[in-house]
PDB file of C-alpha atoms in Angstrom:
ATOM      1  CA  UNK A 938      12.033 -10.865  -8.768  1.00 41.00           C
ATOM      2  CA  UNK A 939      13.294 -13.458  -6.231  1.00 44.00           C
ATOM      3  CA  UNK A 940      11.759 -17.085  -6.774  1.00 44.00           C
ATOM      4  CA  UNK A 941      13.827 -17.962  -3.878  1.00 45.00           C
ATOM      5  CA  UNK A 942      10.981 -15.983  -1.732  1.00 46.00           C
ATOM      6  CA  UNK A 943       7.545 -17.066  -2.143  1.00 47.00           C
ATOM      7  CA  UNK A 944       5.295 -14.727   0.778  1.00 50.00           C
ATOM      8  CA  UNK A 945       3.317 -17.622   1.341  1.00 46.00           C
ATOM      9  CA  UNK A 946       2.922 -19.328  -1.288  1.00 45.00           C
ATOM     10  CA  UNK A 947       4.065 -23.221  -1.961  1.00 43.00           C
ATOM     11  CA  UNK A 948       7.787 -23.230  -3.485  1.00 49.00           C
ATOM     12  CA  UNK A 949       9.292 -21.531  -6.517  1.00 51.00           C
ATOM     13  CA  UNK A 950       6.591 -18.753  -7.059  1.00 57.00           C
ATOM     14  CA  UNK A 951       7.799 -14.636  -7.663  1.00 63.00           C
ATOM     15  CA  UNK A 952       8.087 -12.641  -4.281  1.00 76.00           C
ATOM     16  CA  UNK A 953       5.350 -10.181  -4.026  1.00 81.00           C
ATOM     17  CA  UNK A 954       6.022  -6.714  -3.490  1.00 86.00           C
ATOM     18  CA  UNK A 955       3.799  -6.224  -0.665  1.00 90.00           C
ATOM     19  CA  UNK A 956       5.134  -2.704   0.882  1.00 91.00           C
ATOM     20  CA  UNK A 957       5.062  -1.191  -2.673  1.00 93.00           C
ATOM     21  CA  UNK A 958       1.460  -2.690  -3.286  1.00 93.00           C
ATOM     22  CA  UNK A 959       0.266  -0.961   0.294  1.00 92.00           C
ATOM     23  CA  UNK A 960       1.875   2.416  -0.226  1.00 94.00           C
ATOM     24  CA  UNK A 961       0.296   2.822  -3.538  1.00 94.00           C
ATOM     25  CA  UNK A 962      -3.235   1.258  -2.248  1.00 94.00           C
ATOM     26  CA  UNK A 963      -2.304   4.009   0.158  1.00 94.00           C
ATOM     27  CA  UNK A 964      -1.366   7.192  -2.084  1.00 95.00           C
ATOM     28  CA  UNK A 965      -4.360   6.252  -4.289  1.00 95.00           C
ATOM     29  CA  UNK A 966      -7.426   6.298  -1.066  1.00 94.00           C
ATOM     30  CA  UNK A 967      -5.498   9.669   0.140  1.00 95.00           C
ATOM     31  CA  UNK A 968      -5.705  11.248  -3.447  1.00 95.00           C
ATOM     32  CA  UNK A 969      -9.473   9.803  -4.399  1.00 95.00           C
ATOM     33  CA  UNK A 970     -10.592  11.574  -0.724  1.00 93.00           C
ATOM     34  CA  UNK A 971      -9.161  14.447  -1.201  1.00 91.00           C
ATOM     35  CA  UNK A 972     -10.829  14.932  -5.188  1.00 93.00           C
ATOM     36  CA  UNK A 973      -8.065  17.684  -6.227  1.00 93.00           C
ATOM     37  CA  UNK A 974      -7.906  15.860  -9.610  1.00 94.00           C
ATOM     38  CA  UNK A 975      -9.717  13.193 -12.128  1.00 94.00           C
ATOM     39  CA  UNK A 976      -8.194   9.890 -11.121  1.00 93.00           C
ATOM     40  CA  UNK A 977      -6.631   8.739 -14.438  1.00 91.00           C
ATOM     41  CA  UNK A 978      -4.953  12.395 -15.250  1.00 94.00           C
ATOM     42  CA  UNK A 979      -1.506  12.688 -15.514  1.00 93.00           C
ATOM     43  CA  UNK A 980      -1.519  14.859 -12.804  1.00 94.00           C
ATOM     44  CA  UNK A 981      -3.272  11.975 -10.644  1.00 96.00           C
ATOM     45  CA  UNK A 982      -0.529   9.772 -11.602  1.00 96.00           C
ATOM     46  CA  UNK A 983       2.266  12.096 -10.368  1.00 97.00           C
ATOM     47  CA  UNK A 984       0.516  12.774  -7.236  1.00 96.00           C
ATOM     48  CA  UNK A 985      -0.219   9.177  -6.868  1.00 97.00           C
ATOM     49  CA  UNK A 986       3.353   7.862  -7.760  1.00 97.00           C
ATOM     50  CA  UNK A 987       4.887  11.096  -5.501  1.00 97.00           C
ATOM     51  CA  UNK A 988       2.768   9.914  -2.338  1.00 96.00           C
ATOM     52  CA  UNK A 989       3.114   6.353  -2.875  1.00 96.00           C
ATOM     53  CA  UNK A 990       7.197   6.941  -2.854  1.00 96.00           C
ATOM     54  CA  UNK A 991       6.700   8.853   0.092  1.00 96.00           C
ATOM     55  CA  UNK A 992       4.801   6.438   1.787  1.00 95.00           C
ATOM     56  CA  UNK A 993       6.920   3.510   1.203  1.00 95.00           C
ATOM     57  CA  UNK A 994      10.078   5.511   1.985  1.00 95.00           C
ATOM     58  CA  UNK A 995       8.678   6.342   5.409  1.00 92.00           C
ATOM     59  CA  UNK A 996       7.601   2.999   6.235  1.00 84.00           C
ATOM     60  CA  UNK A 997       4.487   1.349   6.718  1.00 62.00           C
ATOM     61  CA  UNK A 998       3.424   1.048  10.241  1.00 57.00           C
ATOM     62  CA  UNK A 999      -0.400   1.731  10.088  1.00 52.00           C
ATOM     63  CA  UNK A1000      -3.333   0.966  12.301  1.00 49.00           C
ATOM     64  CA  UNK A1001      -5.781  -1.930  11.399  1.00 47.00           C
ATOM     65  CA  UNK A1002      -6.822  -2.193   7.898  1.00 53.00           C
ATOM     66  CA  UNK A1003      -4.277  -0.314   6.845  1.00 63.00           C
ATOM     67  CA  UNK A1004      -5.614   2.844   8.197  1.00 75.00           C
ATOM     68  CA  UNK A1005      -2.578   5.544   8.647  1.00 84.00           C
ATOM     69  CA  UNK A1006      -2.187   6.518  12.026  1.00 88.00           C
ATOM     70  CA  UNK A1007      -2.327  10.139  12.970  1.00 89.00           C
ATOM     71  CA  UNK A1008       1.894  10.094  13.726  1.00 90.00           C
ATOM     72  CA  UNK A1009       2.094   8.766  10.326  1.00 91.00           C
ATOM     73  CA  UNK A1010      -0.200  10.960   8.448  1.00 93.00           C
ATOM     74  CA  UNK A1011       2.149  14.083  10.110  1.00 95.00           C
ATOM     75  CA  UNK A1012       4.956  12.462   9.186  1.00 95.00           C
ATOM     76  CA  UNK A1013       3.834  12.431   5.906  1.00 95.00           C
ATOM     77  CA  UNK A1014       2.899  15.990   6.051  1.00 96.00           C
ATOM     78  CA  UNK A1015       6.250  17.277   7.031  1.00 96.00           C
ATOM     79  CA  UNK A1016       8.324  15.303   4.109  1.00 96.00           C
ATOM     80  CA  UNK A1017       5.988  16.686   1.519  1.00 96.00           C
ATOM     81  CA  UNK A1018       6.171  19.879   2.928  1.00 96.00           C
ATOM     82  CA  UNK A1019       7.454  23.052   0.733  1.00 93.00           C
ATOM     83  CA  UNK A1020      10.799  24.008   1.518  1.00 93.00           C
ATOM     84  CA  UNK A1021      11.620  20.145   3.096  1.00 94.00           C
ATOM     85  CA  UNK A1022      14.256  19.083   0.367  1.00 96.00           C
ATOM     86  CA  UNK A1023      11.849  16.128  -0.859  1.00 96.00           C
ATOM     87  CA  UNK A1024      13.873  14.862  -3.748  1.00 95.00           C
ATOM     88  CA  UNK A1025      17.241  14.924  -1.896  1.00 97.00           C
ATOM     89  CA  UNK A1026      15.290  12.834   0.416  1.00 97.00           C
ATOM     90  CA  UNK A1027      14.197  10.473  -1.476  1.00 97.00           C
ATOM     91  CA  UNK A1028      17.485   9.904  -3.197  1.00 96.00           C
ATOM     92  CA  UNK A1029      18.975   9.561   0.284  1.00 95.00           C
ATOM     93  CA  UNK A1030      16.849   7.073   1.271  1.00 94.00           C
ATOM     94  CA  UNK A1031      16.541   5.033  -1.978  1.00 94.00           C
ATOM     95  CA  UNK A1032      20.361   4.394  -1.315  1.00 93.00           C
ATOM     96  CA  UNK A1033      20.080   3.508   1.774  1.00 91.00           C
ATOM     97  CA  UNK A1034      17.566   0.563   0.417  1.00 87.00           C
ATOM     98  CA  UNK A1035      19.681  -0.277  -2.244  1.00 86.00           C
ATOM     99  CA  UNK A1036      22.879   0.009   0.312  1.00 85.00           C
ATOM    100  CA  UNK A1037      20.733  -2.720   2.289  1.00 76.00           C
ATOM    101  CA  UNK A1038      19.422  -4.864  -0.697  1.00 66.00           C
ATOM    102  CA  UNK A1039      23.145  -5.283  -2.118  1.00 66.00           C
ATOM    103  CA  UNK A1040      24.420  -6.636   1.426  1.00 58.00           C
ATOM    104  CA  UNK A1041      21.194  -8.686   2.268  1.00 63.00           C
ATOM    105  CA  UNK A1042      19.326 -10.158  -0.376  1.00 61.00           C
ATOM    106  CA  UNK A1043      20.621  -8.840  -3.913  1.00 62.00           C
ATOM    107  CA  UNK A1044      17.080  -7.725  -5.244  1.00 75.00           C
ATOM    108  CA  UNK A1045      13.924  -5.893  -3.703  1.00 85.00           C
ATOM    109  CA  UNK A1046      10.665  -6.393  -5.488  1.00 90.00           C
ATOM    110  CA  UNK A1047       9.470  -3.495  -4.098  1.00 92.00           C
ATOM    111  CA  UNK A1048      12.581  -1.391  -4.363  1.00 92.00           C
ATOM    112  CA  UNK A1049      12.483  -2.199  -7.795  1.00 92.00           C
ATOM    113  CA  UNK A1050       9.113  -0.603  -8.438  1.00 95.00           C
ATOM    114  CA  UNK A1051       9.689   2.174  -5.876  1.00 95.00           C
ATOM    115  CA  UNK A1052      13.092   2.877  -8.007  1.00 95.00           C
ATOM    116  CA  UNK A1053      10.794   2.835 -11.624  1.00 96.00           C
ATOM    117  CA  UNK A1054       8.252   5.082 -10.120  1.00 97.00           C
ATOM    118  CA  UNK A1055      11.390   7.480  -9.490  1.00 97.00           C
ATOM    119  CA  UNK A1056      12.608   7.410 -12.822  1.00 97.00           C
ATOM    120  CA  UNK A1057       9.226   8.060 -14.156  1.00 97.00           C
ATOM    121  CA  UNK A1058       8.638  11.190 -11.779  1.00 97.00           C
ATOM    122  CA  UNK A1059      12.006  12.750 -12.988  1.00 96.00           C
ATOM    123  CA  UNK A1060      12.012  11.873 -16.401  1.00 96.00           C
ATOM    124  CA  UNK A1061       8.673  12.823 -17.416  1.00 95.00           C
ATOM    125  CA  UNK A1062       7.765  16.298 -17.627  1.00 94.00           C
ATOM    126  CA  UNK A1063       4.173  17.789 -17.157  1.00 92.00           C
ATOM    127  CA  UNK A1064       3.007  21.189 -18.713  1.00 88.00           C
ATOM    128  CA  UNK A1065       1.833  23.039 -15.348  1.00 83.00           C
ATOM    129  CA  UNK A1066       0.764  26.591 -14.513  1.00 78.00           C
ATOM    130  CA  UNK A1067       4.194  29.414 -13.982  1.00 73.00           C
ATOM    131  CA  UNK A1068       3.832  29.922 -10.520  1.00 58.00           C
ATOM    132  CA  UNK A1069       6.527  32.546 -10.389  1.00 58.00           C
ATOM    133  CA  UNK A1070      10.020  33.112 -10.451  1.00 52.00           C
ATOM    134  CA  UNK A1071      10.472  29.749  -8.377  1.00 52.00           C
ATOM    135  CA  UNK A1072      11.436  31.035  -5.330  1.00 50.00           C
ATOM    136  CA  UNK A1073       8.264  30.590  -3.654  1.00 52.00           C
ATOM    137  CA  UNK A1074       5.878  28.237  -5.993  1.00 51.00           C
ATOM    138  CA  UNK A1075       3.002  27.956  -3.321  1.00 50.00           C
ATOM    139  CA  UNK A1076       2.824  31.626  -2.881  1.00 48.00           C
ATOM    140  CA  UNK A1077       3.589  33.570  -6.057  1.00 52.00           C
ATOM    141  CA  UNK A1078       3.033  36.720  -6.784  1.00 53.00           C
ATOM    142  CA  UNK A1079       0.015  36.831  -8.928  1.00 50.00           C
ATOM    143  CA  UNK A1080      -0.101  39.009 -11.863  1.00 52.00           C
ATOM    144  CA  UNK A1081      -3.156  41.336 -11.618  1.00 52.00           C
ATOM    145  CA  UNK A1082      -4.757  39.719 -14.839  1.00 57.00           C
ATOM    146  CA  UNK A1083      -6.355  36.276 -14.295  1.00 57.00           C
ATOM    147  CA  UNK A1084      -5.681  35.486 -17.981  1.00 60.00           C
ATOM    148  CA  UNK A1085      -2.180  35.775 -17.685  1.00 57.00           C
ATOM    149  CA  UNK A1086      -1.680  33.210 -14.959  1.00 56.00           C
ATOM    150  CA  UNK A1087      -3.558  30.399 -16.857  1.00 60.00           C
ATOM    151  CA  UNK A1088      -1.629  31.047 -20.217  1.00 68.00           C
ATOM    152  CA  UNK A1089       1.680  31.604 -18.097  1.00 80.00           C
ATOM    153  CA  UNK A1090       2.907  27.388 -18.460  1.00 86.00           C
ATOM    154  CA  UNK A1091       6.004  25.614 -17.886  1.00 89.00           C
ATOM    155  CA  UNK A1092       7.496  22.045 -17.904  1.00 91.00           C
ATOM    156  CA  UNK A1093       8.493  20.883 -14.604  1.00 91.00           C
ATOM    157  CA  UNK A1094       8.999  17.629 -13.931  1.00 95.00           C
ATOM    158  CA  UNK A1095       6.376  15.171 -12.563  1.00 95.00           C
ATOM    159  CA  UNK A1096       7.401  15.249  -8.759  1.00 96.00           C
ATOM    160  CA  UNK A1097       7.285  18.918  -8.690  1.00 94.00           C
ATOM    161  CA  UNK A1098       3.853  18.751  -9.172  1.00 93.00           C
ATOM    162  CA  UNK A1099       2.912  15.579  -7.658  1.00 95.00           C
ATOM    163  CA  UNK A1100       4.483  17.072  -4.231  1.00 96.00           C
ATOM    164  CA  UNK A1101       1.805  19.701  -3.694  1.00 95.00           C
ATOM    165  CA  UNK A1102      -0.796  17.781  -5.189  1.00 95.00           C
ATOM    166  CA  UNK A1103      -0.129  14.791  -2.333  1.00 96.00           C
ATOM    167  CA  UNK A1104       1.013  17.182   0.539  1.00 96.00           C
ATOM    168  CA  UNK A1105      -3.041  18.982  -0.010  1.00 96.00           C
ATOM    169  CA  UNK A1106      -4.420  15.383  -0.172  1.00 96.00           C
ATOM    170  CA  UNK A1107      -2.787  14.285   3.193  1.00 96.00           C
ATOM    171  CA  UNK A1108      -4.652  17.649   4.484  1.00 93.00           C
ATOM    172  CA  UNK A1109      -7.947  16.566   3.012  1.00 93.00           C
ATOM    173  CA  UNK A1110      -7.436  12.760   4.267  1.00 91.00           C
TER     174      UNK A1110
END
């Protein structure tokens, strides 16, 4: 972290990564309304960590309070979307930051924790429900037995699930 940036405070303290901080504030009030999952689940942290990218990637113009406006809440909506190539997205975009952080400052507190939440939601791998042959994971083609769906389980990694998981919270919001 920069000590030559202080937000505020009087001389030589860390810079504090305030857009990071706000889209993860954010992530976590969209995911608690919505109630798809117990806060504190795995699966709460990849839809928490998945939104929060999103949100910080898209920017953070909000109403007052920090209220998202309705432009921003479809915005949302659209990235997380299925079939909108989210993770090419996101890698797009996280260069461009970094493209911008080399030229301007040489370090991002916030890109730095928006980079670790990336590397957490590829690397780590969650034990989810087969929803198919992958073509179409939001719409599969359910076998007729019920059984068979919840013992039907794959690894996928943590964005995968996070995606829909955020994307149905936005809806809730």
């Amino acid at each position: 972290m920069r000590p030559e940036s202080t937000n505020g405070t009087s001389g030589g303290g860390l810079a504090v990564p305030m857009a990071w901080l706000c889209a993860e504030f954010l992530a976590d009030e969209v995911l608690r309304t919505g109630g798809l999952v117990e806060p504190g689940s795995l699966e709460y942290r990849a839809g928490r960590r998945t939104l929060a990218l999103t949100v910080y990637l898209c920017g953070a113009e909000d109403g007052p309070a920090g209220v998202p406006t309705a432009s921003r809440l479809d915005e949302w909506l659209s990235v997380t979307a299925y079939g909108h190539p989210w993770q090419e997205w996101v890698r797009d975009r996280m260069a461009e930051r970094e493209s911008f952080d080399r030229d301007v400052s040489g370090t991002d507190p916030d890109l730095d924790l928006a980079r670790d939440a990336w590397d957490w939601l590829e690397r780590t791998e969650l034990l989810a429900a087969d929803l198919g042959d992958g073509t179409d994971p939001w719409h599969p083609a359910l076998p007729v037995d019920p059984a068979a769906v919840e013992s039907a389980q794959v690894w996928t990694p943590a964005w995968r699930l996070g995606l829909p998981l955020g994307h149905l919270a936005i809806h809730l919001y």
